[in-house]
Tab-separated table of C-alpha atoms in Angstrom:
chain	number	residue	atom	x	y	z
A	4	MET	CA	-27.168	-6.529	0.298
A	5	SER	CA	-23.353	-5.838	-0.252
A	6	PHE	CA	-21.465	-2.316	0.548
A	7	ARG	CA	-20.006	-1.423	-2.551
A	8	ILE	CA	-16.907	0.808	-2.965
A	9	GLY	CA	-15.393	2.367	-6.076
A	10	MET	CA	-11.870	3.516	-6.234
A	11	LEU	CA	-10.724	5.337	-9.363
A	12	ILE	CA	-7.076	4.201	-10.638
A	13	PHE	CA	-5.397	6.162	-13.926
A	14	PRO	CA	-2.375	6.433	-15.240
A	15	ASP	CA	0.469	7.741	-13.274
A	16	ILE	CA	-1.777	7.324	-9.827
A	17	MET	CA	0.513	6.762	-6.883
A	18	GLN	CA	-0.624	3.477	-6.111
A	19	LEU	CA	0.042	3.522	-2.429
A	20	ASP	CA	-2.708	6.415	-2.119
A	21	MET	CA	-5.099	3.323	-3.297
A	22	THR	CA	-3.204	0.315	-2.053
A	23	GLY	CA	-3.570	1.283	1.245
A	24	PRO	CA	-7.474	1.851	2.099
A	25	HIS	CA	-7.799	-0.559	-0.663
A	26	GLU	CA	-6.337	-3.053	1.876
A	27	VAL	CA	-8.322	-2.307	4.299
A	28	PHE	CA	-11.763	-2.091	2.276
A	29	THR	CA	-11.543	-5.815	0.939
A	30	LYS	CA	-11.448	-6.635	4.712
A	31	LEU	CA	-14.524	-5.209	5.990
A	32	PRO	CA	-17.275	-7.580	6.310
A	33	ASP	CA	-19.615	-7.970	3.249
A	34	THR	CA	-17.836	-5.083	1.052
A	35	GLU	CA	-17.118	-5.059	-2.444
A	36	VAL	CA	-14.389	-3.049	-3.687
A	37	MET	CA	-13.821	-2.159	-7.509
A	38	LEU	CA	-11.296	-0.579	-9.630
A	39	ILE	CA	-12.580	2.324	-11.995
A	40	TRP	CA	-11.439	3.300	-15.071
A	41	LYS	CA	-12.043	4.182	-18.963
A	42	THR	CA	-11.034	1.072	-20.162
A	43	LEU	CA	-10.015	-2.308	-19.109
A	44	ASP	CA	-6.408	-1.940	-19.904
A	45	PRO	CA	-3.922	-2.267	-17.524
A	46	VAL	CA	-3.187	1.333	-15.921
A	47	THR	CA	0.482	1.799	-15.176
A	48	ALA	CA	0.979	3.616	-11.937
A	49	ALA	CA	3.988	6.356	-11.072
A	50	GLY	CA	6.716	3.327	-9.838
A	51	GLY	CA	5.668	1.335	-12.910
A	52	MET	CA	3.361	-1.213	-10.878
A	53	ARG	CA	0.732	-2.392	-13.369
A	54	ILE	CA	-3.040	-2.736	-11.938
A	55	LEU	CA	-5.520	-3.903	-13.726
A	56	PRO	CA	-9.105	-2.143	-14.004
A	57	ASP	CA	-12.460	-3.791	-12.838
A	58	VAL	CA	-15.085	-1.902	-13.842
A	59	THR	CA	-15.128	1.050	-16.611
A	60	TYR	CA	-17.539	4.717	-16.303
A	61	ASP	CA	-19.901	2.792	-18.259
A	62	THR	CA	-20.024	-0.208	-16.318
A	63	CYS	CA	-19.707	0.744	-12.717
A	64	PRO	CA	-22.360	-0.221	-11.098
A	65	ASP	CA	-23.883	2.294	-8.494
A	66	LEU	CA	-21.870	3.026	-5.282
A	67	ASP	CA	-22.184	3.005	-1.473
A	68	LEU	CA	-18.598	4.959	-1.537
A	69	ILE	CA	-16.677	6.627	-4.190
A	70	CYS	CA	-12.632	7.244	-3.430
A	71	ILE	CA	-10.710	9.170	-6.034
A	72	PRO	CA	-7.002	8.445	-4.788
A	73	GLY	CA	-4.276	11.075	-6.047
A	74	GLY	CA	-0.202	11.029	-7.926
A	75	GLY	CA	0.815	12.750	-10.582
A	76	GLY	CA	-1.472	11.115	-12.943
A	77	MET	CA	-4.787	13.268	-11.530
A	78	ASN	CA	-3.318	16.552	-13.051
A	79	PRO	CA	-5.195	15.605	-16.826
A	80	LEU	CA	-8.090	14.509	-14.836
A	81	MET	CA	-9.188	18.133	-13.519
A	82	ASN	CA	-9.872	19.063	-16.770
A	83	ASP	CA	-11.172	15.932	-18.458
A	84	PRO	CA	-15.247	16.429	-18.792
A	85	GLU	CA	-15.621	12.425	-18.745
A	86	THR	CA	-13.766	12.142	-15.608
A	87	LEU	CA	-15.637	15.186	-14.215
A	88	ASP	CA	-19.257	13.647	-15.311
A	89	PHE	CA	-18.563	10.318	-13.718
A	90	VAL	CA	-17.496	11.827	-10.531
A	91	ARG	CA	-20.318	13.930	-10.145
A	92	ASP	CA	-22.703	11.572	-11.469
A	93	GLN	CA	-21.771	9.089	-8.707
A	94	ALA	CA	-21.018	11.975	-5.919
A	95	ALA	CA	-25.165	12.458	-5.957
A	96	LYS	CA	-25.827	9.054	-5.842
A	97	VAL	CA	-23.585	7.566	-3.053
A	98	ARG	CA	-23.427	7.803	0.766
A	99	TYR	CA	-19.751	8.687	0.676
A	100	VAL	CA	-17.582	11.194	-1.609
A	101	THR	CA	-13.644	10.235	-0.382
A	102	SER	CA	-10.543	11.177	-1.307
A	103	VAL	CA	-6.744	10.578	-0.311
A	104	CYS	CA	-3.774	13.045	-1.218
A	105	THR	CA	-4.137	14.871	-4.355
A	106	GLY	CA	-7.386	13.180	-5.309
A	107	SER	CA	-9.237	16.039	-3.151
A	108	LEU	CA	-8.503	18.375	-6.428
A	109	VAL	CA	-10.069	16.256	-8.593
A	110	LEU	CA	-13.393	16.469	-6.419
A	111	GLY	CA	-12.964	20.222	-6.093
A	112	ALA	CA	-12.447	20.517	-10.084
A	113	ALA	CA	-15.644	18.418	-10.064
A	114	GLY	CA	-17.275	21.429	-8.247
A	115	LEU	CA	-17.951	19.209	-5.397
A	116	LEU	CA	-16.448	20.804	-2.682
A	117	ARG	CA	-17.204	24.628	-2.019
A	118	GLY	CA	-16.819	25.374	1.517
A	119	LYS	CA	-16.289	22.068	2.432
A	120	ARG	CA	-12.905	21.284	4.601
A	121	SER	CA	-10.894	18.453	3.347
A	122	ALA	CA	-7.618	16.736	2.973
A	123	CYS	CA	-4.587	16.728	0.499
A	124	HIS	CA	-0.966	15.976	0.218
A	125	TRP	CA	0.861	18.848	1.969
A	126	MET	CA	2.438	20.206	-1.075
A	127	SER	CA	-0.462	20.270	-3.012
A	128	ARG	CA	-3.492	21.420	-0.093
A	129	ASP	CA	-3.086	25.010	-0.475
A	130	MET	CA	-4.782	25.089	-4.448
A	131	LEU	CA	-8.075	23.266	-2.444
A	132	SER	CA	-8.608	27.238	-2.179
A	133	GLU	CA	-9.122	28.140	-5.677
A	134	PHE	CA	-11.416	25.487	-5.562
A	135	GLY	CA	-14.071	27.306	-2.689
A	136	ALA	CA	-12.648	24.084	-0.476
A	137	VAL	CA	-11.244	24.882	3.109
A	138	PRO	CA	-7.938	22.902	3.139
A	139	ASP	CA	-7.624	21.217	6.303
A	140	PRO	CA	-4.283	19.839	7.624
A	141	ALA	CA	-5.523	16.861	9.815
A	142	ARG	CA	-4.654	13.534	8.494
A	143	VAL	CA	-8.613	12.600	8.064
A	144	VAL	CA	-11.193	15.230	7.539
A	145	ILE	CA	-14.881	14.503	8.079
A	146	ASP	CA	-17.336	16.984	6.781
A	147	GLY	CA	-20.520	15.752	6.362
A	148	ASN	CA	-20.511	12.255	4.217
A	149	TYR	CA	-17.470	13.939	2.905
A	150	ILE	CA	-14.331	12.190	4.092
A	151	SER	CA	-10.650	12.579	2.768
A	152	GLY	CA	-6.896	11.618	3.721
A	153	GLY	CA	-3.766	13.447	3.322
A	154	GLY	CA	-0.816	12.998	1.619
A	155	VAL	CA	0.025	8.936	0.434
A	156	THR	CA	0.009	7.257	3.858
A	157	ALA	CA	-2.517	8.654	5.169
A	158	GLY	CA	-4.664	6.453	3.143
A	159	ILE	CA	-4.517	3.910	5.755
A	160	ASP	CA	-5.854	6.202	8.368
A	161	PHE	CA	-8.696	7.060	6.000
A	162	GLY	CA	-9.258	3.774	5.503
A	163	LEU	CA	-9.566	2.842	8.984
A	164	THR	CA	-11.754	6.224	9.790
A	165	VAL	CA	-13.950	4.823	6.788
A	166	ALA	CA	-14.085	1.756	8.543
A	167	ALA	CA	-15.488	2.828	11.775
A	168	GLU	CA	-17.605	5.389	10.368
A	169	VAL	CA	-19.550	2.484	8.464
A	170	PHE	CA	-19.469	-0.330	10.234
A	171	GLY	CA	-18.066	0.889	14.021
A	172	GLU	CA	-15.464	0.694	15.805
A	173	ASP	CA	-14.582	-2.855	16.844
A	174	VAL	CA	-15.126	-3.444	12.720
A	175	ALA	CA	-12.576	-0.861	12.274
A	176	LYS	CA	-9.639	-2.278	15.235
A	177	SER	CA	-10.235	-5.950	13.755
A	178	VAL	CA	-9.027	-4.972	10.421
A	179	GLN	CA	-5.671	-3.119	12.171
A	180	LEU	CA	-5.077	-5.554	13.907
A	181	GLY	CA	-5.276	-7.723	10.799
A	182	ILE	CA	-2.679	-5.540	8.924
A	183	GLU	CA	-0.649	-4.858	12.108
A	184	TYR	CA	-1.136	-1.284	11.613
A	185	ASN	CA	1.152	-0.169	14.809
A	186	PRO	CA	3.541	1.925	12.596
A	187	LYS	CA	7.048	3.104	14.041
A	188	PRO	CA	8.658	5.488	11.393
A	189	PRO	CA	12.426	4.927	11.621
A	190	PHE	CA	12.515	8.528	11.491
A	191	ASP	CA	10.389	11.513	12.283
A	192	ALA	CA	10.323	12.883	8.360
A	193	GLY	CA	6.464	13.098	7.680
A	194	THR	CA	5.684	16.479	7.251
A	195	PRO	CA	7.576	19.108	6.329
A	196	GLU	CA	8.351	20.689	9.688
A	197	THR	CA	9.504	17.437	11.573
A	198	ALA	CA	11.643	16.550	7.638
A	199	GLY	CA	13.590	20.290	8.575
A	200	PRO	CA	13.636	23.320	5.792
A	201	SER	CA	16.506	21.033	3.843
A	202	VAL	CA	14.584	17.915	3.158
A	203	GLU	CA	11.440	20.055	2.627
A	204	GLN	CA	13.073	22.056	-0.138
A	205	ALA	CA	14.819	18.988	-1.401
A	206	ALA	CA	11.097	17.636	-2.004
A	207	ARG	CA	9.954	20.994	-3.527
A	208	ASP	CA	12.520	21.074	-6.243
A	209	ALA	CA	12.387	17.883	-6.904
A	210	ALA	CA	8.388	18.356	-7.459
A	211	LYS	CA	8.456	21.977	-9.451
A	212	ASP	CA	7.492	21.289	-13.063
A	213	ARG	CA	4.810	18.856	-11.905
A	214	GLN	CA	3.685	21.530	-9.257
A	215	ALA	CA	3.517	23.942	-11.951
A	216	ALA	CA	1.984	21.968	-14.208
A	217	ARG	CA	-0.904	21.267	-11.359
A	218	LEU	CA	-1.083	24.879	-10.416
A	219	ASP	CA	-2.079	25.618	-14.103
A	220	ALA	CA	-4.266	22.808	-14.588
A	221	VAL	CA	-6.168	23.706	-11.029
A	222	LYS	CA	-6.555	27.307	-12.101
A	223	GLN	CA	-8.262	26.028	-15.430
A	224	ALA	CA	-10.301	23.606	-13.820
A	225	ALA	CA	-11.577	26.523	-11.574
A	226	ALA	CA	-12.478	28.976	-14.241
A	227	ASN	CA	-14.338	26.277	-15.729
A	228	LEU	CA	-16.380	25.756	-12.528
B	13	MET	CA	24.265	0.666	-12.585
B	14	SER	CA	21.161	0.978	-10.870
B	15	PHE	CA	19.701	-1.146	-7.870
B	16	ARG	CA	18.041	-3.633	-8.638
B	17	ILE	CA	14.913	-4.628	-6.310
B	18	GLY	CA	12.906	-7.691	-7.081
B	19	MET	CA	9.550	-8.453	-5.157
B	20	LEU	CA	8.017	-11.434	-4.857
B	21	ILE	CA	4.074	-11.617	-5.980
B	22	PHE	CA	2.231	-14.728	-6.363
B	23	PRO	CA	-1.808	-15.892	-6.091
B	24	ASP	CA	-3.554	-14.869	-2.946
B	25	ILE	CA	-0.471	-12.355	-1.651
B	26	MET	CA	-1.319	-9.563	0.963
B	27	GLN	CA	-0.720	-6.759	-1.509
B	28	LEU	CA	0.076	-4.085	0.935
B	29	ASP	CA	2.830	-6.281	1.961
B	30	MET	CA	4.664	-5.085	-1.378
B	31	THR	CA	2.593	-2.296	-2.401
B	32	GLY	CA	3.793	-0.662	0.632
B	33	PRO	CA	7.308	-0.688	0.256
B	34	HIS	CA	7.267	-0.711	-3.700
B	35	GLU	CA	6.244	2.795	-3.339
B	36	VAL	CA	9.367	3.507	-1.024
B	37	PHE	CA	11.109	1.766	-3.315
B	38	THR	CA	10.182	3.472	-7.061
B	39	LYS	CA	11.386	6.710	-5.465
B	40	LEU	CA	14.910	5.791	-4.428
B	41	PRO	CA	17.373	7.600	-7.376
B	42	ASP	CA	18.400	5.065	-9.480
B	43	THR	CA	16.697	1.882	-8.806
B	44	GLU	CA	14.912	-0.228	-10.726
B	45	VAL	CA	11.885	-2.435	-8.786
B	46	MET	CA	10.395	-5.363	-11.095
B	47	LEU	CA	7.449	-7.874	-10.059
B	48	ILE	CA	8.402	-11.603	-10.023
B	49	TRP	CA	6.532	-14.545	-10.586
B	50	LYS	CA	6.514	-18.025	-12.534
B	51	THR	CA	3.994	-15.908	-15.151
B	52	LEU	CA	3.709	-13.048	-16.554
B	53	ASP	CA	0.286	-13.332	-16.499
B	54	PRO	CA	-2.125	-10.947	-13.800
B	55	VAL	CA	-2.133	-12.484	-10.434
B	56	THR	CA	-5.140	-11.826	-8.036
B	57	ALA	CA	-4.287	-10.567	-4.356
B	58	ALA	CA	-6.387	-11.784	-1.536
B	59	GLY	CA	-8.863	-8.482	-1.898
B	60	GLY	CA	-9.142	-9.177	-5.682
B	61	MET	CA	-6.438	-6.568	-6.975
B	62	ARG	CA	-4.741	-8.073	-9.897
B	63	ILE	CA	-1.875	-6.764	-10.701
B	64	LEU	CA	0.901	-7.823	-13.564
B	65	PRO	CA	4.492	-9.369	-12.772
B	66	ASP	CA	7.427	-7.564	-14.239
B	67	VAL	CA	9.331	-10.988	-14.828
B	68	THR	CA	9.411	-14.178	-14.235
B	69	TYR	CA	11.545	-16.731	-12.591
B	70	ASP	CA	13.489	-17.383	-15.549
B	71	THR	CA	13.909	-13.949	-16.971
B	72	CYS	CA	14.581	-11.839	-13.590
B	73	PRO	CA	18.269	-10.376	-13.914
B	74	ASP	CA	20.689	-10.634	-11.000
B	75	LEU	CA	19.152	-8.481	-8.266
B	76	ASP	CA	20.924	-6.327	-5.520
B	77	LEU	CA	17.913	-6.845	-3.034
B	78	ILE	CA	14.957	-9.682	-3.039
B	79	CYS	CA	11.775	-9.162	-0.991
B	80	ILE	CA	9.389	-11.863	-0.050
B	81	PRO	CA	5.719	-10.810	0.562
B	82	GLY	CA	3.308	-12.588	2.572
B	83	GLY	CA	-0.322	-13.156	2.856
B	84	GLY	CA	-2.745	-16.287	2.519
B	85	GLY	CA	-0.782	-17.786	-0.967
B	86	MET	CA	2.698	-17.649	0.782
B	87	ASN	CA	1.562	-21.540	2.083
B	88	PRO	CA	1.950	-23.457	-0.798
B	89	LEU	CA	5.038	-21.860	-2.101
B	90	MET	CA	6.702	-22.924	1.380
B	91	ASN	CA	6.682	-26.438	0.152
B	92	ASP	CA	7.290	-25.227	-3.797
B	93	PRO	CA	10.542	-26.384	-5.198
B	94	GLU	CA	10.741	-24.156	-8.238
B	95	THR	CA	10.046	-21.047	-5.894
B	96	LEU	CA	12.323	-22.142	-3.223
B	97	ASP	CA	15.343	-23.123	-5.525
B	98	PHE	CA	14.710	-19.481	-7.265
B	99	VAL	CA	14.720	-17.374	-3.927
B	100	ARG	CA	17.992	-19.906	-2.318
B	101	ASP	CA	19.945	-18.933	-5.838
B	102	GLN	CA	18.773	-14.919	-5.408
B	103	ALA	CA	20.057	-15.207	-1.643
B	104	ALA	CA	23.308	-16.348	-2.718
B	105	LYS	CA	24.038	-13.211	-4.773
B	106	VAL	CA	22.266	-10.241	-4.102
B	107	ARG	CA	23.792	-8.098	-1.265
B	108	TYR	CA	20.169	-8.109	0.983
B	109	VAL	CA	18.070	-10.806	1.512
B	110	THR	CA	14.382	-8.895	2.699
B	111	SER	CA	11.014	-10.201	3.700
B	112	VAL	CA	7.773	-8.700	4.863
B	113	CYS	CA	4.926	-10.289	6.818
B	114	THR	CA	4.956	-13.615	6.594
B	115	GLY	CA	7.261	-14.014	3.648
B	116	SER	CA	9.949	-14.603	6.214
B	117	LEU	CA	8.470	-18.239	6.493
B	118	VAL	CA	9.019	-19.095	2.909
B	119	LEU	CA	12.626	-17.292	3.593
B	120	GLY	CA	12.424	-20.211	6.429
B	121	ALA	CA	11.391	-23.089	3.979
B	122	ALA	CA	14.416	-22.310	2.070
B	123	GLY	CA	17.101	-22.797	4.721
B	124	LEU	CA	17.918	-19.114	4.756
B	125	LEU	CA	16.944	-18.269	8.690
B	126	ARG	CA	18.924	-20.888	10.215
B	127	GLY	CA	19.839	-18.737	13.843
B	128	LYS	CA	18.767	-15.430	12.280
B	129	ARG	CA	16.646	-13.258	13.813
B	130	SER	CA	13.586	-12.550	11.685
B	131	ALA	CA	10.277	-10.328	12.218
B	132	CYS	CA	6.614	-11.770	10.621
B	133	HIS	CA	3.358	-11.108	10.960
B	134	TRP	CA	2.488	-11.593	14.809
B	135	MET	CA	-0.073	-14.210	14.458
B	136	SER	CA	2.597	-16.637	12.883
B	137	ARG	CA	5.511	-15.328	14.352
B	138	ASP	CA	5.983	-18.295	15.986
B	139	MET	CA	6.025	-20.824	13.487
B	140	LEU	CA	9.951	-18.821	12.394
B	141	SER	CA	11.391	-21.148	14.985
B	142	GLU	CA	10.281	-24.361	13.371
B	143	PHE	CA	13.051	-23.648	10.401
B	144	GLY	CA	15.770	-22.613	13.477
B	145	ALA	CA	15.062	-18.822	13.350
B	146	VAL	CA	14.453	-16.555	16.614
B	147	PRO	CA	11.200	-15.229	16.047
B	148	ASP	CA	11.645	-11.406	16.861
B	149	PRO	CA	8.933	-9.537	17.648
B	150	ALA	CA	10.305	-5.497	16.546
B	151	ARG	CA	8.384	-3.963	13.765
B	152	VAL	CA	11.677	-4.365	11.448
B	153	VAL	CA	14.541	-6.339	12.189
B	154	ILE	CA	18.259	-6.342	10.832
B	155	ASP	CA	20.470	-9.523	11.481
B	156	GLY	CA	23.617	-9.030	8.924
B	157	ASN	CA	22.022	-8.966	5.178
B	158	TYR	CA	19.033	-9.747	6.171
B	159	ILE	CA	16.133	-7.248	6.745
B	160	SER	CA	12.556	-8.150	7.774
B	161	GLY	CA	9.186	-6.211	8.395
B	162	GLY	CA	6.822	-7.670	10.844
B	163	GLY	CA	2.866	-8.072	9.486
B	164	VAL	CA	1.751	-5.791	6.430
B	165	THR	CA	2.066	-2.399	6.701
B	166	ALA	CA	5.637	-2.793	8.627
B	167	GLY	CA	6.066	-2.594	5.097
B	168	ILE	CA	6.251	0.856	5.192
B	169	ASP	CA	8.949	0.759	8.308
B	170	PHE	CA	11.096	-1.817	6.669
B	171	GLY	CA	10.925	0.006	3.492
B	172	LEU	CA	12.617	3.094	4.489
B	173	THR	CA	14.932	1.148	6.858
B	174	VAL	CA	16.320	-0.344	3.578
B	175	ALA	CA	16.332	3.001	2.184
B	176	ALA	CA	18.545	4.405	5.102
B	177	GLU	CA	20.700	1.467	4.851
B	178	VAL	CA	20.811	1.498	0.981
B	179	PHE	CA	21.168	5.249	0.268
B	180	GLY	CA	21.490	7.091	3.810
B	181	GLU	CA	19.227	8.272	6.034
B	182	ASP	CA	18.680	11.912	4.213
B	183	VAL	CA	17.139	9.733	1.033
B	184	ALA	CA	14.722	7.978	3.641
B	185	LYS	CA	13.590	11.258	5.096
B	186	SER	CA	12.802	12.492	1.427
B	187	VAL	CA	10.783	9.453	0.575
B	188	GLN	CA	9.001	9.838	3.882
B	189	LEU	CA	8.307	13.372	3.285
B	190	GLY	CA	7.099	12.662	-0.130
B	191	ILE	CA	4.886	9.722	1.094
B	192	GLU	CA	3.787	12.078	4.526
B	193	TYR	CA	4.255	9.417	6.323
B	194	ASN	CA	3.180	10.908	9.741
B	195	PRO	CA	0.620	8.118	10.690
B	196	LYS	CA	-1.819	8.735	13.058
B	197	PRO	CA	-3.674	5.452	13.409
B	198	PRO	CA	-7.513	6.410	14.519
B	199	PHE	CA	-7.291	3.554	17.138
B	200	ASP	CA	-4.508	1.859	19.331
B	201	ALA	CA	-5.711	-1.533	18.005
B	202	GLY	CA	-2.316	-2.673	15.671
B	203	THR	CA	-0.860	-5.673	18.323
B	204	PRO	CA	-2.702	-7.952	20.234
B	205	GLU	CA	-1.659	-6.261	23.456
B	206	THR	CA	-3.422	-3.107	22.737
B	207	ALA	CA	-6.495	-4.363	20.607
B	208	GLY	CA	-7.365	-6.105	23.608
B	209	PRO	CA	-8.478	-9.595	24.443
B	210	SER	CA	-11.997	-9.858	22.272
B	211	VAL	CA	-10.223	-8.284	18.934
B	212	GLU	CA	-7.262	-10.839	19.052
B	213	GLN	CA	-9.811	-13.523	19.981
B	214	ALA	CA	-11.845	-12.564	16.977
B	215	ALA	CA	-9.049	-12.346	14.251
B	216	ARG	CA	-7.743	-15.866	15.550
B	217	ASP	CA	-10.793	-17.447	15.119
B	218	ALA	CA	-11.329	-16.051	11.699
B	219	ALA	CA	-7.504	-17.180	10.772
B	220	LYS	CA	-8.227	-20.534	12.018
B	221	ASP	CA	-8.086	-22.246	9.064
B	222	ARG	CA	-5.701	-20.637	7.298
B	223	GLN	CA	-3.267	-20.867	10.477
B	224	ALA	CA	-3.814	-24.486	10.307
B	225	ALA	CA	-2.569	-25.293	6.942
B	226	ARG	CA	0.251	-22.766	7.347
B	227	LEU	CA	1.325	-24.911	10.597
B	228	ASP	CA	1.501	-27.956	8.530
B	229	ALA	CA	2.693	-26.342	5.591
B	230	VAL	CA	5.576	-25.056	7.600
B	231	LYS	CA	6.643	-28.562	9.554
B	232	GLN	CA	6.192	-30.279	5.958
B	233	ALA	CA	8.893	-27.742	5.247
B	234	ALA	CA	11.284	-28.009	7.918
B	235	ALA	CA	10.719	-31.728	7.732
B	236	ASN	CA	12.393	-31.486	4.050
B	237	LEU	CA	15.479	-29.218	4.766
């Protein structure tokens, strides 16, 4: 009996939120990984990459792990009953409920994070509080059977953490060696603290409209809970 | 006039070789990123993900940067005249010739790496010598207008290095902050040296057939140069 992982995809997803852990997951022994969306039509990610879903909400089999990635396109999902119902339904049955980046806000909107610690992209992390969750700045957060990764590239650290949880450290290490994950960022700018105020401000300015829309969507979703 | 980046995709590609730098590239100012293959049909990556090419060898416009990712599916490309002609033709015109992981072996097979230092996935790195290239264990290698990344996840470090080369450090840092690239691998197993002999041996055993086929293909391609 294989370990079955379902990852949500959706228009305007940040593809690396999903493709990082997907690469890790597909290297695990006896593991099936499927991409889930409402239809089987190609989904266009934020950067324009077009990816095909494998199953729909209706045809998705029972999963052992569900993963919700993030990106601009998760904003509308927080108030989409069809998505929230699907996520709640799977969350009640799986062994692990997981997210990468702002995907945790969708779990929050589904009412699944009350009192739980969770990671999120640094720029949207505080919004978790609106759902009764406890924002955690760690790169990967484990709270019971909930495992979450921080922003975008944290998905790789998250994937390896899941690998170790489910299959043990030796398996996780062999996947890490396979993907030569010995990161050497050319700059130390991966957090607001190390990037410095001007880089942080530029990032906040560029994301201003999306973040305002996100906060509105979060508040509306929280009111509906 | 935008900066135009073309990335090869092909059946059995290691998608993270491509999706990592793709996420970086699509966040650069005034930059167009396109996926190139022989047809516009969906390409199935090694882990099963299906991705749509944007242009074909025939419809690909002139590029500023070409990038060849790796994965098992690059084995046949080393002796595929259609691919080698396309790569050689573009390499003569672009500002930057680049690769991630075993994609460098395709550049070698095209006769483009003679006397050049290049990165490659650790398990296949020595094969670069067959093409007259100098294998370099660095995570990202710059030799003139040739920029190469090591195995799989090195593509993110590679992408940020390219970002800094073309657009300056501030742009690279803002992308790094956007993708929260502050990696914290849960284990220190990203190189054969740190992973230890048993994990390394298991990885080599699992890849034995593919590596044997790769070495045959490399020798044949080198003989054709």
